[in-house]
Short mmCIF file of C-alpha atoms and ligand atoms in Angstrom, two decimals:
data_model
loop_
_atom_site.label_atom_id
_atom_site.label_comp_id
_atom_site.label_asym_id
_atom_site.label_seq_id
_atom_site.Cartn_x
_atom_site.Cartn_y
_atom_site.Cartn_z
CA UNK T 1 210.26 174.86 127.35
CA UNK T 2 208.97 178.42 127.64
CA UNK T 3 205.28 179.31 127.57
CA UNK T 4 204.41 182.80 126.29
CA UNK T 5 200.79 183.53 127.13
CA UNK T 6 198.14 186.26 127.44
CA UNK T 7 199.01 187.79 124.05
CA UNK T 8 197.33 188.94 120.85
CA UNK T 9 199.02 186.81 118.20
CA UNK T 10 198.96 188.29 114.72
CA UNK T 11 196.77 186.34 112.32
CA UNK T 12 195.42 183.92 114.93
CA UNK T 13 192.68 183.42 117.52
CA UNK T 14 195.25 181.81 119.81
CA UNK T 15 196.72 183.69 122.74
CA UNK T 16 199.70 181.58 123.72
CA UNK T 17 202.74 179.82 122.31
CA UNK T 18 204.92 177.05 123.61
CA UNK T 19 208.57 177.38 122.63
CA UNK T 20 211.15 174.62 122.76
CA UNK T 21 214.65 174.44 121.36
CA UNK T 22 214.23 177.62 119.32
CA UNK T 23 210.96 176.62 117.69
CA UNK T 24 207.27 177.27 118.26
CA UNK T 25 206.01 173.80 119.18
CA UNK T 26 202.38 174.74 119.84
CA UNK T 27 200.05 177.72 119.43
CA UNK T 28 196.85 177.51 121.43
CA UNK T 29 194.75 179.08 124.23
CA UNK T 30 196.37 180.20 127.49
CA UNK T 31 194.66 177.33 129.24
CA UNK T 32 195.95 174.66 126.86
CA UNK T 33 199.51 176.00 126.80
CA UNK T 34 199.79 176.45 130.57
CA UNK T 35 198.53 172.89 131.01
CA UNK T 36 201.53 171.65 128.99
CA UNK T 37 204.23 173.21 131.13
CA UNK T 38 205.77 171.67 134.21
CA UNK T 39 206.84 173.55 137.34
CA UNK T 40 210.42 173.87 136.09
CA UNK T 41 209.41 175.52 132.82
CA UNK T 42 209.51 179.26 132.36
CA UNK T 43 206.25 181.14 131.74
CA UNK T 44 206.05 184.68 130.36
CA UNK T 45 202.89 186.76 130.78
CA UNK T 46 202.73 189.09 127.76
CA UNK T 47 199.97 191.15 129.41
CA UNK T 48 197.64 191.25 126.45
CA UNK T 49 200.24 192.81 124.16
CA UNK T 50 200.49 192.31 120.39
CA UNK T 51 202.93 189.71 119.06
CA UNK T 52 204.11 189.50 115.48
CA UNK T 53 206.60 187.25 113.73
CA UNK T 54 210.09 188.81 113.97
CA UNK T 55 210.53 191.46 111.30
CA UNK T 56 212.52 190.75 108.16
CA UNK T 57 214.57 193.66 106.82
CA UNK T 58 215.01 192.28 103.32
CA UNK T 59 217.84 194.54 102.20
CA UNK T 60 220.39 196.22 104.39
CA UNK T 61 224.10 196.29 105.18
CA UNK T 62 224.44 194.81 108.65
CA UNK T 63 228.22 195.09 108.94
CA UNK T 64 228.28 198.64 107.63
CA UNK T 65 225.45 199.54 110.00
CA UNK T 66 227.60 198.40 112.94
CA UNK T 67 230.64 200.14 111.49
CA UNK T 68 228.83 203.45 111.23
CA UNK T 69 227.26 203.05 114.66
CA UNK T 70 230.82 202.98 115.98
CA UNK T 71 231.57 206.26 114.14
CA UNK T 72 229.77 209.58 113.88
CA UNK T 73 226.07 209.35 113.06
CA UNK T 74 224.69 212.41 111.35
CA UNK T 75 221.11 211.30 110.68
CA UNK T 76 219.72 213.86 113.11
CA UNK T 77 221.81 216.84 111.91
CA UNK T 78 219.79 219.87 110.85
CA UNK T 79 222.60 222.07 109.52
CA UNK T 80 226.38 222.12 108.99
CA UNK T 81 226.99 223.46 112.50
CA UNK T 82 225.49 220.22 113.89
CA UNK T 83 227.89 218.17 111.75
CA UNK T 84 230.80 220.32 112.90
CA UNK T 85 229.90 219.89 116.56
CA UNK T 86 229.85 216.09 116.19
CA UNK T 87 233.25 216.06 114.50
CA UNK T 88 234.79 218.32 117.14
CA UNK T 89 233.50 216.07 119.88
CA UNK T 90 234.99 213.03 118.12
CA UNK T 91 238.35 214.78 117.68
CA UNK T 92 238.72 214.83 121.46
CA UNK T 93 238.65 211.01 121.47
CA UNK T 94 241.84 211.03 119.37
CA UNK T 95 240.57 208.58 116.74
CA UNK T 96 243.02 207.96 113.87
CA UNK T 97 240.28 208.67 111.36
CA UNK T 98 237.00 210.54 111.72
CA UNK T 99 234.45 208.51 109.82
CA UNK T 100 230.81 209.47 109.73
CA UNK T 101 227.61 208.69 107.93
CA UNK T 102 224.10 209.93 107.46
CA UNK T 103 224.13 213.67 106.63
CA UNK T 104 221.50 214.81 104.15
CA UNK T 105 222.08 218.41 103.09
CA UNK T 106 218.64 218.45 101.43
CA UNK T 107 217.17 218.36 104.91
CA UNK T 108 219.58 221.00 106.30
CA UNK T 109 218.21 224.47 106.97
CA UNK T 110 221.39 225.89 105.33
CA UNK T 111 221.52 223.23 102.53
CA UNK T 112 225.26 223.26 103.24
CA UNK T 113 227.26 220.30 101.94
CA UNK T 114 230.33 219.62 104.17
CA UNK T 115 232.98 220.42 101.56
CA UNK T 116 236.77 220.11 101.77
CA UNK T 117 237.32 223.76 102.72
CA UNK T 118 234.86 223.56 105.62
CA UNK T 119 236.29 220.26 106.84
CA UNK T 120 239.87 221.59 106.59
CA UNK T 121 238.83 224.41 108.91
CA UNK T 122 237.90 221.77 111.48
CA UNK T 123 241.09 219.73 111.09
CA UNK T 124 244.10 219.72 108.83
CA UNK T 125 245.83 216.85 110.65
CA UNK T 126 243.12 214.24 111.18
CA UNK T 127 241.51 212.69 108.09
CA UNK T 128 237.73 213.21 107.92
CA UNK T 129 235.36 211.19 105.71
CA UNK T 130 231.63 211.85 105.82
CA UNK T 131 229.32 209.65 103.76
CA UNK T 132 225.97 211.09 102.72
CA UNK T 133 222.88 209.25 104.02
CA UNK T 134 222.33 207.63 100.61
CA UNK T 135 225.86 206.14 100.63
CA UNK T 136 226.62 207.35 97.09
CA UNK T 137 228.58 210.50 97.92
CA UNK T 138 231.41 211.14 100.35
CA UNK T 139 232.86 214.44 101.60
CA UNK T 140 236.48 214.47 102.71
CA UNK T 141 239.15 216.88 103.94
CA UNK T 142 242.65 217.41 102.52
CA UNK T 143 244.32 215.03 104.99
CA UNK T 144 242.01 212.19 103.91
CA UNK T 145 242.78 212.85 100.25
CA UNK T 146 246.51 212.87 101.03
CA UNK T 147 246.40 209.57 102.96
CA UNK T 148 244.32 207.90 100.25
CA UNK T 149 246.75 209.18 97.61
CA UNK T 150 243.96 210.85 95.65
CA UNK T 151 245.03 213.66 93.30
CA UNK T 152 244.23 215.00 89.82
CA UNK T 153 245.70 211.83 88.27
CA UNK T 154 243.47 209.40 90.16
CA UNK T 155 241.19 207.49 87.82
CA UNK T 156 237.79 206.09 88.76
CA UNK T 157 235.62 203.63 86.90
CA UNK T 158 231.93 204.14 87.67
CA UNK T 159 232.32 207.32 89.67
CA UNK T 160 234.07 210.68 89.82
CA UNK T 161 236.05 213.01 92.06
CA UNK T 162 235.54 216.72 92.62
CA UNK T 163 238.96 217.48 94.08
CA UNK T 164 238.33 221.17 94.80
CA UNK T 165 235.18 220.47 96.82
CA UNK T 166 236.52 217.21 98.26
CA UNK T 167 233.55 215.19 97.02
CA UNK T 168 233.85 211.57 95.95
CA UNK T 169 230.98 210.15 93.93
CA UNK T 170 230.08 206.45 93.73
CA UNK T 171 233.08 204.08 93.22
CA UNK T 172 235.54 206.89 93.99
CA UNK T 173 234.80 206.23 97.67
CA UNK T 174 236.50 202.84 97.28
CA UNK T 175 239.87 204.65 97.21
CA UNK T 176 239.04 206.02 100.62
CA UNK T 177 237.82 202.67 101.99
CA UNK T 178 241.17 201.21 101.00
CA UNK T 179 243.00 203.82 103.02
CA UNK T 180 240.99 203.25 106.20
CA UNK T 181 242.55 201.21 109.00
CA UNK T 182 241.97 197.54 108.12
CA UNK T 183 239.63 195.76 110.53
CA UNK T 184 240.54 192.20 111.47
CA UNK T 185 237.98 189.42 111.87
CA UNK T 186 237.39 190.14 115.55
CA UNK T 187 236.80 193.83 114.79
CA UNK T 188 234.35 192.83 112.05
CA UNK T 189 232.53 190.63 114.55
CA UNK T 190 232.19 193.60 116.89
CA UNK T 191 230.63 195.66 114.09
CA UNK T 192 228.22 192.82 113.27
CA UNK T 193 227.25 192.65 116.94
CA UNK T 194 226.53 196.40 117.03
CA UNK T 195 224.45 196.11 113.87
CA UNK T 196 222.47 193.15 115.23
CA UNK T 197 221.74 194.96 118.48
CA UNK T 198 220.30 197.86 116.55
CA UNK T 199 218.14 195.44 114.49
CA UNK T 200 216.84 193.67 117.58
CA UNK T 201 215.80 197.01 119.09
CA UNK T 202 213.40 197.43 116.19
CA UNK T 203 212.04 193.87 116.37
CA UNK T 204 214.13 192.60 113.44
CA UNK T 205 215.21 188.96 113.58
CA UNK T 206 215.97 188.30 109.90
CA UNK T 207 217.91 190.32 107.35
CA UNK T 208 218.92 190.16 103.74
CA UNK T 209 222.32 191.77 104.10
CA UNK T 210 224.91 192.99 101.61
CA UNK T 211 228.32 193.07 103.33
CA UNK T 212 231.13 191.90 101.11
CA UNK T 213 232.26 195.22 99.66
CA UNK T 214 231.58 197.51 102.58
CA UNK T 215 233.93 198.38 105.45
CA UNK T 216 236.70 196.18 104.02
CA UNK T 217 237.57 195.13 100.49
CA UNK T 218 238.47 191.66 101.81
CA UNK T 219 235.23 189.69 101.54
CA UNK T 220 236.84 186.50 102.82
CA UNK T 221 237.31 188.10 106.24
CA UNK T 222 233.66 189.15 106.27
CA UNK T 223 232.60 185.63 105.36
CA UNK T 224 234.84 184.28 108.11
CA UNK T 225 233.32 186.60 110.69
CA UNK T 226 229.75 185.59 109.81
CA UNK T 227 230.54 181.88 109.60
CA UNK T 228 232.34 181.89 112.95
CA UNK T 229 229.47 183.73 114.59
CA UNK T 230 226.91 181.33 113.14
CA UNK T 231 228.83 178.23 114.30
CA UNK T 232 229.21 179.77 117.75
CA UNK T 233 225.46 180.56 117.79
CA UNK T 234 226.28 184.23 118.32
CA UNK T 235 224.03 185.67 115.63
CA UNK T 236 220.89 187.31 117.01
CA UNK T 237 219.49 187.92 113.55
CA UNK T 238 219.30 185.37 110.74
CA UNK T 239 221.38 186.57 107.83
CA UNK T 240 220.92 185.79 104.15
CA UNK T 241 224.00 187.26 102.50
CA UNK T 242 223.33 189.26 99.34
CA UNK T 243 226.75 188.69 97.82
CA UNK T 244 228.22 191.75 96.17
CA UNK T 245 231.32 191.46 93.98
CA UNK T 246 233.02 193.96 91.72
CA UNK T 247 235.27 191.42 89.99
CA UNK T 248 233.91 188.52 87.97
CA UNK T 249 237.02 186.52 88.81
CA UNK T 250 236.41 186.87 92.57
CA UNK T 251 232.81 185.82 92.14
CA UNK T 252 233.83 182.80 90.02
CA UNK T 253 236.28 181.71 92.75
CA UNK T 254 233.59 182.17 95.38
CA UNK T 255 231.09 180.01 93.49
CA UNK T 256 233.79 177.44 92.73
CA UNK T 257 234.50 177.08 96.44
CA UNK T 258 230.89 175.96 96.84
CA UNK T 259 229.23 179.21 97.91
CA UNK T 260 226.10 178.96 95.79
CA UNK T 261 222.68 180.21 96.88
CA UNK T 262 221.17 178.45 99.94
CA UNK T 263 224.49 177.08 101.22
CA UNK T 264 224.76 177.63 104.98
CA UNK T 265 222.55 177.10 107.98
CA UNK T 266 219.53 178.62 109.75
CA UNK T 267 221.61 181.53 111.01
CA UNK T 268 223.83 182.44 108.10
CA UNK T 269 223.25 181.43 104.51
CA UNK T 270 224.38 182.49 101.08
CA UNK T 271 221.81 184.43 99.11
CA UNK T 272 221.72 185.88 95.61
CA UNK T 273 224.40 187.83 93.78
CA UNK T 274 223.88 191.54 94.34
CA UNK T 275 224.79 194.02 91.60
CA UNK T 276 224.82 197.74 92.27
CA UNK T 277 223.85 199.06 88.84
CA UNK T 278 223.48 202.79 89.42
CA UNK T 279 223.65 205.53 92.07
CA UNK T 280 221.07 207.35 94.17
CA UNK T 281 218.32 209.90 93.64
CA UNK T 282 219.64 212.20 96.39
CA UNK T 283 223.13 212.40 94.84
CA UNK T 284 221.61 212.62 91.30
CA UNK T 285 223.67 209.59 90.27
CA UNK T 286 220.73 207.22 89.71
CA UNK T 287 220.68 206.40 85.99
CA UNK T 288 217.64 207.98 84.35
CA UNK T 289 216.20 207.35 80.89
CA UNK T 290 215.71 211.14 80.54
CA UNK T 291 217.87 213.87 82.19
CA UNK T 292 217.07 215.11 85.70
CA UNK T 293 214.43 217.85 85.68
CA UNK T 294 216.65 219.94 87.99
CA UNK T 295 219.93 219.09 86.22
CA UNK T 296 219.11 218.92 82.50
CA UNK T 297 222.59 217.82 81.37
CA UNK T 298 222.74 214.90 83.77
CA UNK T 299 221.26 211.41 83.40
CA UNK T 300 223.19 209.85 86.29
CA UNK T 301 225.61 206.94 85.98
CA UNK T 302 225.64 203.25 85.22
CA UNK T 303 228.22 201.42 87.36
CA UNK T 304 228.61 198.37 85.11
CA UNK T 305 228.65 197.87 81.35
CA UNK T 306 225.85 195.74 79.93
CA UNK T 307 228.39 193.03 79.10
CA UNK T 308 229.63 192.91 82.71
CA UNK T 309 226.09 192.60 84.04
CA UNK T 310 225.32 189.84 81.52
CA UNK T 311 228.45 187.90 82.45
CA UNK T 312 227.72 188.20 86.18
CA UNK T 313 224.10 187.12 85.69
CA UNK T 314 225.02 184.16 83.48
CA UNK T 315 227.61 182.99 85.97
CA UNK T 316 225.23 183.20 88.94
CA UNK T 317 222.41 181.47 87.06
CA UNK T 318 224.79 178.74 85.93
CA UNK T 319 225.30 177.94 89.62
CA UNK T 320 221.54 178.06 90.39
CA UNK T 321 221.98 181.38 92.13
CA UNK T 322 219.62 184.32 91.71
CA UNK T 323 220.61 187.90 90.94
CA UNK T 324 219.24 191.04 92.55
CA UNK T 325 220.02 194.43 91.04
CA UNK T 326 220.18 197.79 92.73
CA UNK T 327 218.33 200.02 90.23
CA UNK T 328 217.07 203.38 91.36
CA UNK T 329 216.66 205.19 88.04
CA UNK T 330 214.44 204.01 85.18
CA UNK T 331 217.45 204.11 82.85
CA UNK T 332 219.27 201.49 84.91
CA UNK T 333 216.05 199.50 85.16
CA UNK T 334 215.67 199.46 81.35
CA UNK T 335 219.06 197.75 81.02
CA UNK T 336 218.45 195.29 83.82
CA UNK T 337 215.01 194.33 82.52
CA UNK T 338 216.56 193.57 79.13
CA UNK T 339 219.10 191.29 80.77
CA UNK T 340 216.48 189.51 82.89
CA UNK T 341 214.06 189.20 79.93
CA UNK T 342 216.61 186.98 78.19
CA UNK T 343 217.65 185.05 81.29
CA UNK T 344 215.14 184.83 84.12
CA UNK T 345 213.51 181.40 84.15
CA UNK T 346 209.70 181.02 83.86
CA UNK T 347 208.09 181.71 87.26
CA UNK T 348 211.46 183.00 88.47
CA UNK T 349 212.48 180.07 90.74
CA UNK T 350 215.89 181.67 91.48
CA UNK T 351 214.10 184.81 92.75
CA UNK T 352 215.85 187.36 90.56
CA UNK T 353 214.85 190.77 91.81
CA UNK T 354 215.04 194.54 91.74
CA UNK T 355 216.39 196.35 94.79
CA UNK T 356 214.96 199.80 95.63
CA UNK T 357 212.11 200.09 93.06
CA UNK T 358 212.03 203.90 93.00
CA UNK T 359 211.96 205.61 89.61
CA UNK T 360 209.80 203.27 87.52
CA UNK T 361 207.57 203.71 84.48
CA UNK T 362 204.28 201.94 83.85
CA UNK T 363 205.73 199.90 80.93
CA UNK T 364 208.50 198.66 83.25
CA UNK T 365 206.03 197.63 85.94
CA UNK T 366 204.25 195.37 83.46
CA UNK T 367 207.53 193.65 82.62
CA UNK T 368 208.43 193.16 86.28
CA UNK T 369 205.04 191.62 86.91
CA UNK T 370 205.22 189.36 83.82
CA UNK T 371 208.65 188.05 84.84
CA UNK T 372 207.56 187.72 88.50
CA UNK T 373 210.69 189.55 89.66
CA UNK T 374 210.99 190.03 93.41
CA UNK T 375 210.71 193.68 94.48
CA UNK T 376 212.82 194.85 97.41
CA UNK T 377 211.61 198.32 98.40
CA UNK T 378 212.36 200.69 101.28
CA UNK T 379 209.36 202.74 102.37
CA UNK T 380 211.60 204.59 104.86
CA UNK T 381 213.00 206.50 101.85
CA UNK T 382 209.67 208.28 101.41
CA UNK T 383 210.48 210.55 104.34
CA UNK T 384 213.32 212.22 102.45
CA UNK T 385 212.51 211.39 98.81
CA UNK T 386 208.93 212.76 98.80
CA UNK T 387 210.52 216.20 99.24
CA UNK T 388 212.74 215.93 96.15
CA UNK T 389 210.92 213.55 93.80
CA UNK T 390 209.05 216.15 91.75
CA UNK T 391 212.17 218.36 91.58
CA UNK T 392 214.05 215.48 90.01
CA UNK T 393 211.46 213.92 87.67
CA UNK T 394 208.34 215.01 85.73
CA UNK T 395 205.06 214.84 87.64
CA UNK T 396 203.80 212.20 85.19
CA UNK T 397 206.75 209.93 85.99
CA UNK T 398 206.42 210.69 89.72
CA UNK T 399 202.96 209.09 89.59
CA UNK T 400 204.40 205.62 88.94
CA UNK T 401 207.40 205.92 91.28
CA UNK T 402 207.69 203.96 94.56
CA UNK T 403 204.62 201.95 93.40
CA UNK T 404 204.10 199.82 96.48
CA UNK T 405 200.48 198.82 95.95
CA UNK T 406 201.17 197.69 92.40
CA UNK T 407 204.26 195.76 93.43
CA UNK T 408 202.40 194.17 96.32
CA UNK T 409 199.64 192.98 94.00
CA UNK T 410 201.91 191.65 91.29
CA UNK T 411 205.20 190.55 92.88
CA UNK T 412 206.73 189.32 96.12
CA UNK T 413 207.09 192.80 97.60
CA UNK T 414 209.38 192.95 100.60
CA UNK T 415 210.36 195.94 102.67
CA UNK T 416 213.64 196.96 104.27
CA UNK T 417 215.77 199.86 105.41
CA UNK T 418 218.96 199.70 103.34
CA UNK T 419 220.60 200.52 106.71
CA UNK T 420 222.83 202.41 107.31
CA UNK T 421 221.12 204.51 104.62
CA UNK T 422 218.17 204.65 107.03
CA UNK T 423 217.91 203.67 110.66
CA UNK T 424 216.12 200.30 110.47
CA UNK T 425 213.00 201.54 112.29
CA UNK T 426 210.40 199.06 111.04
CA UNK T 427 207.28 200.70 112.48
CA UNK T 428 208.28 204.05 110.99
CA UNK T 429 208.72 202.24 107.66
CA UNK T 430 205.26 200.75 108.04
CA UNK T 431 203.69 204.14 108.68
CA UNK T 432 205.47 205.59 105.64
CA UNK T 433 204.24 202.72 103.44
CA UNK T 434 200.68 203.24 104.66
CA UNK T 435 200.55 207.07 104.55
CA UNK T 436 203.14 207.84 101.85
CA UNK T 437 203.62 211.21 103.58
CA UNK T 438 206.77 212.58 105.16
CA UNK T 439 206.77 212.36 108.96
CA UNK T 440 206.38 216.17 109.17
CA UNK T 441 203.45 216.00 106.74
CA UNK T 442 204.92 218.53 104.31
CA UNK T 443 205.19 216.26 101.25
CA UNK T 444 203.52 213.14 99.95
CA UNK T 445 203.63 210.66 97.10
CA UNK T 446 200.84 209.25 94.88
CA UNK T 447 198.15 208.23 97.37
CA UNK T 448 196.80 205.46 95.09
CA UNK T 449 199.90 203.44 95.97
CA UNK T 450 199.40 203.32 99.76
CA UNK T 451 199.54 199.92 101.43
CA UNK T 452 197.10 198.91 104.15
CA UNK T 453 198.63 198.34 107.60
CA UNK T 454 198.14 194.62 107.11
CA UNK T 455 199.94 194.64 103.75
CA UNK T 456 202.75 196.75 105.20
CA UNK T 457 203.15 194.29 108.10
CA UNK T 458 203.34 191.46 105.55
CA UNK T 459 205.98 193.39 103.61
CA UNK T 460 208.20 193.21 106.72
CA UNK T 461 207.43 189.59 107.63
CA UNK T 462 206.03 186.92 105.33
CA UNK T 463 207.00 188.62 102.06
CA UNK T 464 210.58 189.03 103.24
CA UNK T 465 210.72 185.35 104.16
CA UNK T 466 209.37 184.46 100.71
CA UNK T 467 211.87 186.69 98.95
CA UNK T 468 214.72 185.08 100.87
CA UNK T 469 213.19 181.59 100.29
CA UNK T 470 213.00 180.83 104.00
CA UNK T 471 209.20 180.92 104.33
CA UNK T 472 208.94 177.21 105.18
CA UNK T 473 209.72 178.08 108.80
CA UNK T 474 210.10 181.85 108.96
CA UNK T 475 207.81 184.87 108.63
CA UNK T 476 204.75 183.73 110.60
CA UNK T 477 203.72 182.56 114.08
CA UNK T 478 203.00 178.91 113.40
CA UNK T 479 203.71 175.55 114.95
CA UNK T 480 207.07 174.29 113.72
CA UNK T 481 208.34 177.74 112.79
CA UNK T 482 211.35 179.46 114.37
CA UNK T 483 210.50 181.12 117.67
CA UNK T 484 211.35 184.57 116.31
CA UNK T 485 208.94 187.31 117.29
CA UNK T 486 208.46 190.88 118.45
CA UNK T 487 206.14 192.13 121.19
CA UNK T 488 204.65 195.60 120.60
CA UNK T 489 203.10 198.02 123.10
CA UNK T 490 200.16 198.79 120.76
CA UNK T 491 198.24 196.85 118.17
CA UNK T 492 199.22 198.15 114.69
CA UNK T 493 196.15 196.51 113.16
CA UNK T 494 193.76 198.65 115.18
CA UNK T 495 195.66 201.88 115.99
CA UNK T 496 195.32 205.06 113.92
CA UNK T 497 197.55 205.17 110.83
CA UNK T 498 199.38 208.21 112.21
CA UNK T 499 200.24 206.19 115.31
CA UNK T 500 201.89 203.27 113.54
CA UNK T 501 205.36 204.70 114.09
CA UNK T 502 204.50 205.01 117.79
CA UNK T 503 204.01 201.25 118.19
CA UNK T 504 207.17 200.49 120.12
CA UNK T 505 209.00 197.23 120.52
CA UNK T 506 208.79 195.89 124.07
CA UNK T 507 210.68 192.65 123.51
CA UNK T 508 212.35 190.76 120.69
CA UNK T 509 212.78 187.00 120.79
CA UNK T 510 215.02 185.18 118.35
CA UNK T 511 215.48 181.43 118.28
CA UNK T 512 213.58 181.28 121.57
CA UNK T 513 216.00 183.67 123.30
CA UNK T 514 215.12 187.19 124.41
CA UNK T 515 217.56 189.36 122.44
CA UNK T 516 216.02 192.73 123.30
CA UNK T 517 213.95 193.97 126.17
CA UNK T 518 212.85 197.59 126.45
CA UNK T 519 214.36 199.35 129.39
CA UNK T 520 217.29 196.97 129.63
CA UNK T 521 219.35 198.41 126.74
ZN1 ZN N 601 221.90 198.67 99.73
#
């Protein structure tokens, strides 16, 4: 047994917890808890610090996060020269491929997109692939195009290729993924480990993760890696897999082999089917009902036909499995809401849901609320999207976009990072949900839709557990629940709103084990 005492426990008058075999077996006063332990038991003095149930990042890509952490990370780049410097440094390591993620030219001082010509100037012999932060656009050099066999005859369904500029949109990137060196199961496990470490640093102990079509096209290997790690008790975050498939036949085989929703264990379990229905706002590929304000001929793209989405949804529902749809534009959302209107069961027991919840109209919000769809949102996006939202859509529409307060009142509203799209910094996400202002304060979104700190903390804990249907023993500090929690160096319930992102994680405990300790990483 371990006694954690002298703490401020979120949502409780108690100050101490007794942990045994991965569970909280008692919450009480310091006195009571310390009375229960024997001399051989461990005691941990939390020095009056704030303790919250381990955070749940309800939608991310854990494997891809680890994969990109092993490559070049461009999240901090401020201009093309920064990108170039990172690539040149990597070239010295003699990697077979230079793979990077996270640039956002909208935030560059020179607004310079790393096109083919620029990348060719850096290297003609080593293939370079740089994925934009949103994940919906990839810039490549000539060598990468050559190795992937991409030329003017290459066809793409649900995407496009700008050969001259070396830009691959949406599904076109799949051609590149197929050319990358194939990771084996042990390599995949290493990526998962890297991704988990990053999660634990930010106090995350549970994720809804979409991994089957990223990094490798071979989902069976990914499944193998996760299952092996769960049996060997090597997972330091609990994973609910949001199963993404591009072929109906593959998904049918998967379901037929018994992989329906909820199959698995406490560490790794099968979640809903995930459908990526459209693109992103940053890449202007999100499917809009009306053309983009700053690109009047463009309405973005739909990545599936209506018939495909119907067939996928029917198949999942037939196997008692829910469906969650990536919809960023209101045009994509219109189609998905039609499909759910005819299929989602009363009270939505399978937890069908909408992932991202960005460009939304008032009439759509009413439908989402009536159907009780789960809303998976990512307040971290506000930091970049607040700067472009009113360039892309009318100011009237902008008023109902990213509507967190509405969603929180009417649906199970859970937060997440969509990592590696964003670094999974939970407390930054909480500040953005509360202030709805960019971190530099230069842009903001509709202030009527701000969450309170308490609501934002729920969006990363209890609501995530509810969305993933694991709230019977996850998402709160209660007797009988998993001993998953984060210790913070400030109290987010009492600090100033502008300081929320400065509440740092001191320690993360998962299943009773310390998986992160500040200063030791
Ligand atoms: Zn995603």
